[in-house]
CSV table of C-alpha atoms in Angstrom, one decimal:
chain,number,residue,atom,x,y,z
H,1,MET,CA,41.0,145.3,91.8
H,2,THR,CA,43.5,147.7,92.7
H,3,PRO,CA,47.4,146.9,91.6
H,4,ASP,CA,48.5,146.5,95.3
H,5,GLU,CA,45.7,144.1,95.7
H,6,ALA,CA,46.4,142.0,92.3
H,7,ILE,CA,50.1,142.0,93.2
H,8,SER,CA,48.9,140.7,96.8
H,9,TYR,CA,46.6,138.0,95.5
H,10,VAL,CA,49.6,136.8,93.0
H,11,MET,CA,51.8,136.7,96.1
H,12,SER,CA,49.2,134.9,98.0
H,13,ILE,CA,48.4,131.8,96.0
H,14,GLN,CA,49.9,128.7,97.8
H,15,ASP,CA,48.1,125.6,95.8
H,16,GLU,CA,48.8,125.0,92.3
H,17,LYS,CA,45.2,124.4,91.4
H,18,GLU,CA,44.2,127.9,92.2
H,19,LEU,CA,46.9,129.0,90.3
H,20,ILE,CA,46.2,127.2,86.8
H,21,ASN,CA,42.3,127.8,87.6
H,22,SER,CA,41.0,129.8,84.7
H,23,GLN,CA,38.6,131.7,86.4
H,24,ASN,CA,41.6,133.1,88.2
H,25,TYR,CA,43.9,134.1,85.4
H,26,LYS,CA,43.1,137.5,84.4
H,27,LYS,CA,43.8,138.5,88.5
H,28,ILE,CA,46.9,136.4,88.0
H,29,ARG,CA,48.1,138.2,84.9
H,30,ASN,CA,47.5,141.8,86.0
H,31,GLY,CA,49.6,140.8,89.1
H,32,ILE,CA,51.9,139.6,87.4
H,33,GLY,CA,51.8,142.7,85.3
H,34,TYR,CA,52.2,145.0,88.1
H,35,ILE,CA,55.1,143.3,89.1
H,36,LEU,CA,57.0,143.7,86.4
H,37,LEU,CA,55.8,147.6,85.5
H,38,TYR,CA,56.7,148.7,88.9
H,39,SER,CA,60.3,147.6,88.7
H,40,ASP,CA,60.9,150.6,86.1
H,41,ARG,CA,59.8,153.4,88.8
H,42,TYR,CA,61.2,155.6,91.3
H,43,GLU,CA,58.4,156.9,93.4
H,44,LYS,CA,60.7,159.3,95.6
H,45,LEU,CA,63.7,161.3,94.7
H,46,LEU,CA,65.9,159.7,97.1
H,47,GLU,CA,65.1,156.1,95.5
H,48,GLY,CA,66.6,157.4,92.3
H,49,PHE,CA,69.7,159.4,92.5
H,50,GLU,CA,70.8,161.6,95.4
H,51,HIS,CA,71.0,165.5,94.6
H,52,THR,CA,74.6,166.4,92.7
H,53,GLY,CA,74.7,170.3,93.9
H,54,LEU,CA,76.0,171.2,89.9
H,55,SER,CA,75.3,174.3,88.5
H,56,TYR,CA,73.5,175.0,85.0
H,57,SER,CA,76.6,176.2,83.6
H,58,GLU,CA,77.0,173.6,81.3
H,59,ILE,CA,74.0,173.5,79.8
H,60,ASP,CA,74.1,176.1,77.5
H,61,ASP,CA,77.7,175.0,76.3
H,62,ALA,CA,76.2,171.5,75.7
H,63,ILE,CA,73.6,172.7,73.7
H,64,GLU,CA,75.5,175.3,71.6
H,65,TYR,CA,77.7,172.1,71.2
H,66,HIS,CA,75.6,169.4,70.2
H,67,ILE,CA,72.7,171.4,68.7
H,68,GLY,CA,73.7,174.7,67.8
H,69,GLN,CA,72.1,178.1,67.4
H,70,LYS,CA,70.0,176.9,64.5
H,71,HIS,CA,67.4,174.6,66.2
H,72,ILE,CA,65.0,175.5,69.3
H,73,ILE,CA,64.9,174.2,73.0
H,74,SER,CA,61.7,174.8,74.9
H,75,LYS,CA,61.6,176.0,78.4
H,76,LEU,CA,59.9,172.9,79.4
H,77,LEU,CA,62.7,171.1,78.3
H,78,ARG,CA,65.5,173.5,79.2
H,79,LYS,CA,63.9,173.0,82.8
H,80,GLN,CA,64.1,169.5,82.6
H,81,LEU,CA,67.8,169.6,81.6
H,82,GLU,CA,68.3,171.8,84.6
H,83,GLU,CA,66.4,168.8,86.8
H,84,LEU,CA,68.8,166.6,85.5
H,85,GLU,CA,72.2,168.7,86.3
H,86,GLN,CA,71.0,168.6,90.1
H,87,ASN,CA,69.8,165.4,90.6
H,88,ASN,CA,70.7,162.7,87.7
H,89,CYS,CA,67.3,161.7,87.6
H,90,ILE,CA,63.9,163.6,86.6
H,91,GLN,CA,60.2,163.6,87.2
H,92,ILE,CA,57.8,162.4,84.4
H,93,ASN,CA,54.1,162.0,85.2
H,94,GLY,CA,54.6,161.4,89.1
H,95,PHE,CA,57.3,159.1,88.8
H,96,PHE,CA,61.5,159.8,88.8
H,97,TYR,CA,63.6,158.2,86.1
H,98,PRO,CA,67.4,158.3,86.2
H,99,TYR,CA,69.1,159.6,82.9
H,100,ASN,CA,72.6,160.1,81.7
H,101,ILE,CA,72.3,163.8,80.6
H,102,ARG,CA,75.1,163.1,78.2
H,103,LEU,CA,73.4,160.7,76.4
H,104,ILE,CA,70.8,162.8,75.9
H,105,TYR,CA,72.5,165.7,74.2
H,106,TRP,CA,74.1,162.9,72.0
H,107,LYS,CA,70.4,161.9,71.0
H,108,MET,CA,69.3,165.2,70.3
H,109,GLU,CA,72.6,165.7,68.0
H,110,GLU,CA,71.7,162.8,66.0
H,111,ILE,CA,67.5,164.0,65.6
H,112,CYS,CA,69.5,167.6,64.1
H,113,LYS,CA,72.0,165.7,62.0
H,114,GLY,CA,68.9,163.2,60.9
H,115,SER,CA,70.9,160.1,61.7
H,116,PRO,CA,69.5,157.3,59.3
H,117,SER,CA,70.2,155.0,62.4
H,118,LEU,CA,67.0,156.8,64.5
H,119,GLU,CA,64.0,155.2,64.4
H,120,ILE,CA,61.8,158.7,64.4
H,121,LYS,CA,58.1,158.0,64.9
H,122,GLY,CA,54.9,160.3,64.4
H,123,PHE,CA,51.8,160.1,66.6
H,124,ASN,CA,49.5,158.1,64.2
H,125,ARG,CA,47.0,157.2,67.1
H,126,GLU,CA,43.8,159.3,66.6
H,127,GLY,CA,43.9,162.0,69.3
H,128,LEU,CA,45.4,165.2,70.2
H,129,LEU,CA,48.8,164.5,69.6
H,130,LYS,CA,48.5,163.6,65.7
H,131,ARG,CA,49.9,166.3,63.1
H,132,PRO,CA,52.1,166.2,60.6
H,133,ASP,CA,54.7,167.8,62.2
H,134,LEU,CA,55.1,166.3,65.7
H,135,PHE,CA,57.3,163.4,66.4
H,136,HIS,CA,59.2,161.4,69.0
H,137,VAL,CA,62.5,159.4,69.2
H,138,HIS,CA,63.2,156.7,72.0
H,139,HIS,CA,66.2,157.5,73.7
H,140,ASN,CA,66.3,154.8,76.5
H,141,GLN,CA,65.1,151.9,77.3
H,142,THR,CA,66.6,150.8,80.3
H,143,ASN,CA,64.1,152.3,82.8
H,144,SER,CA,61.1,150.4,80.7
H,145,ILE,CA,62.3,147.0,80.8
H,146,GLY,CA,59.4,146.3,83.0
H,147,LEU,CA,56.8,148.3,80.8
H,148,ASN,CA,58.0,146.2,77.9
H,149,ALA,CA,57.7,143.0,79.7
H,150,LYS,CA,54.4,143.8,80.9
H,151,ARG,CA,53.0,144.5,77.2
H,152,TYR,CA,54.6,141.4,76.3
H,153,LEU,CA,52.5,139.7,78.8
H,154,ASP,CA,49.3,141.1,77.7
H,155,ALA,CA,49.9,140.5,74.1
H,156,HIS,CA,51.0,136.8,74.2
H,157,TYR,CA,49.3,135.6,77.2
H,158,LYS,CA,45.6,136.7,76.3
H,159,SER,CA,43.9,133.2,77.5
H,160,PRO,CA,44.4,131.1,80.7
H,161,HIS,CA,45.3,128.2,78.1
H,162,SER,CA,48.8,129.9,77.0
H,163,PHE,CA,49.4,130.5,80.8
H,164,GLN,CA,48.2,126.9,81.9
H,165,ARG,CA,50.5,125.2,78.8
H,166,LYS,CA,53.8,127.6,79.9
H,167,ILE,CA,53.4,126.5,83.5
H,168,SER,CA,53.3,123.0,82.9
H,169,GLU,CA,56.0,123.6,80.5
H,170,LEU,CA,58.4,125.2,83.3
H,171,LYS,CA,57.2,122.6,85.9
H,172,THR,CA,59.0,120.1,83.8
H,173,ARG,CA,62.4,122.0,84.7
H,174,ARG,CA,62.1,121.3,88.3
H,175,ASN,CA,61.4,118.8,90.6
H,176,ASN,CA,58.2,119.4,92.6
H,177,PRO,CA,58.4,123.1,92.2
H,178,THR,CA,56.1,125.6,94.8
H,179,VAL,CA,54.0,127.6,93.3
H,180,ARG,CA,56.2,130.7,94.1
H,181,GLU,CA,59.1,128.9,92.1
H,182,LEU,CA,56.5,128.5,89.1
H,183,LEU,CA,55.4,132.0,89.1
H,184,SER,CA,59.1,133.2,89.6
H,185,ASP,CA,60.0,131.2,86.6
H,186,PHE,CA,57.1,132.3,84.5
H,187,THR,CA,57.9,136.1,85.4
H,188,TYR,CA,61.3,135.8,84.7
H,189,THR,CA,60.5,134.0,81.3
H,190,ILE,CA,58.4,136.9,80.3
H,191,LEU,CA,61.0,139.3,81.0
H,192,MET,CA,63.4,137.4,79.0
H,193,ASP,CA,61.7,137.1,76.1
H,194,SER,CA,60.5,140.5,75.8
H,195,LEU,CA,64.3,141.3,75.7
H,196,ASN,CA,64.9,138.9,72.9
H,197,SER,CA,64.5,141.4,69.9
H,198,GLU,CA,63.3,138.3,67.7
H,199,LYS,CA,60.2,138.2,69.7
H,200,ARG,CA,59.1,141.6,68.3
H,201,ASP,CA,56.0,141.0,66.0
H,202,ASN,CA,52.8,142.8,65.0
H,203,ASP,CA,51.3,142.6,68.3
H,204,TRP,CA,53.8,143.3,70.4
H,205,LYS,CA,56.6,146.2,70.0
H,206,MET,CA,59.4,147.6,72.8
H,207,THR,CA,59.0,151.5,73.6
H,208,GLY,CA,60.7,153.4,76.1
H,209,GLU,CA,61.4,157.0,77.1
H,210,TRP,CA,60.9,159.6,74.5
H,211,ILE,CA,62.3,163.0,72.9
H,212,VAL,CA,59.5,164.9,71.7
H,213,PHE,CA,59.8,167.5,68.9
H,214,GLN,CA,58.4,169.4,66.1
H,215,LYS,CA,59.9,169.7,62.5
H,216,LEU,CA,60.0,173.2,61.4
H,217,LYS,CA,60.6,174.7,58.2
H,218,ASN,CA,64.1,174.9,57.0
H,219,ASP,CA,65.1,171.7,58.8
H,220,ARG,CA,65.0,173.2,62.0
H,221,ILE,CA,64.0,171.5,65.2
H,222,ASN,CA,61.8,172.6,68.3
H,223,PHE,CA,62.6,170.2,71.3
H,224,LEU,CA,59.6,170.1,73.2
H,225,CYS,CA,60.5,167.6,76.0
H,226,LEU,CA,61.3,164.4,77.7
H,227,SER,CA,58.2,162.2,78.1
H,228,THR,CA,57.1,158.8,78.4
H,229,HIS,CA,54.6,156.1,76.6
H,230,ASP,CA,52.5,156.7,79.5
H,231,GLU,CA,52.1,160.5,78.8
H,232,GLY,CA,51.5,159.7,75.2
H,233,SER,CA,48.9,157.1,75.8
H,234,GLY,CA,45.1,157.0,75.1
H,235,ASP,CA,44.0,160.2,73.3
H,236,GLY,CA,47.7,161.8,74.0
H,237,GLU,CA,45.6,164.5,76.5
H,238,ILE,CA,48.6,164.3,79.4
H,239,LEU,CA,51.4,165.1,76.8
H,240,ASN,CA,49.2,167.5,74.7
H,241,ASP,CA,48.7,169.6,78.0
H,242,LYS,CA,52.2,169.2,78.7
H,243,ILE,CA,53.7,170.7,75.5
H,244,LYS,CA,50.9,172.5,73.9
H,245,ASP,CA,52.2,176.1,74.8
H,246,TYR,CA,55.7,175.4,73.1
H,247,ILE,CA,54.6,174.2,69.8
H,248,ARG,CA,55.1,177.0,67.0
């Protein structure tokens, strides 16, 4: 079943018996998951931010101010920064993500300074990205709210029984709720639970968009690109192909 088919199926359910039927649960969970996931994405440039018409004159000054001459900016990242200057959003893996370029610069400065508040992560999963000098830092969560909610749904509602219990609980909060209202309440609950930091556990952790970089000798940083969890998933082939020519 394609994502669109899964979403259409969920939206077509009218009967509560069909909603809580264990045989339908996987399709229902997938449909809700896709609804959450697609809320993050901009598939067209005009759905993001309009063209600003700005020049690239400020990029060099910003890099000099925040990063200095010691560290390296790859041609790939430079091109991405130019894209942000022009459009206020950037295309990553086929989708457009709106970013404030100044916040990108500040996060890069924190990386250079080794800020203790940063949660720097390596690529520990076996695959093409696993190497001792390659790291990433989350720089944004806003555009990944749907992705995090879907990950929470998949981690905590693995069986139809957990879904049925939650639907039963939500049913008590309304007077004769419709199936659409129950689905809406369930989806909203998943979203809010995923935003609650106290809900994080071994089965589920938040993710977002990444600044990917390489640590070189003498505390130098080779900033490689802006990326997303999707590009680094699996064996990391998509992200590896993206950065392999810029790794030193």
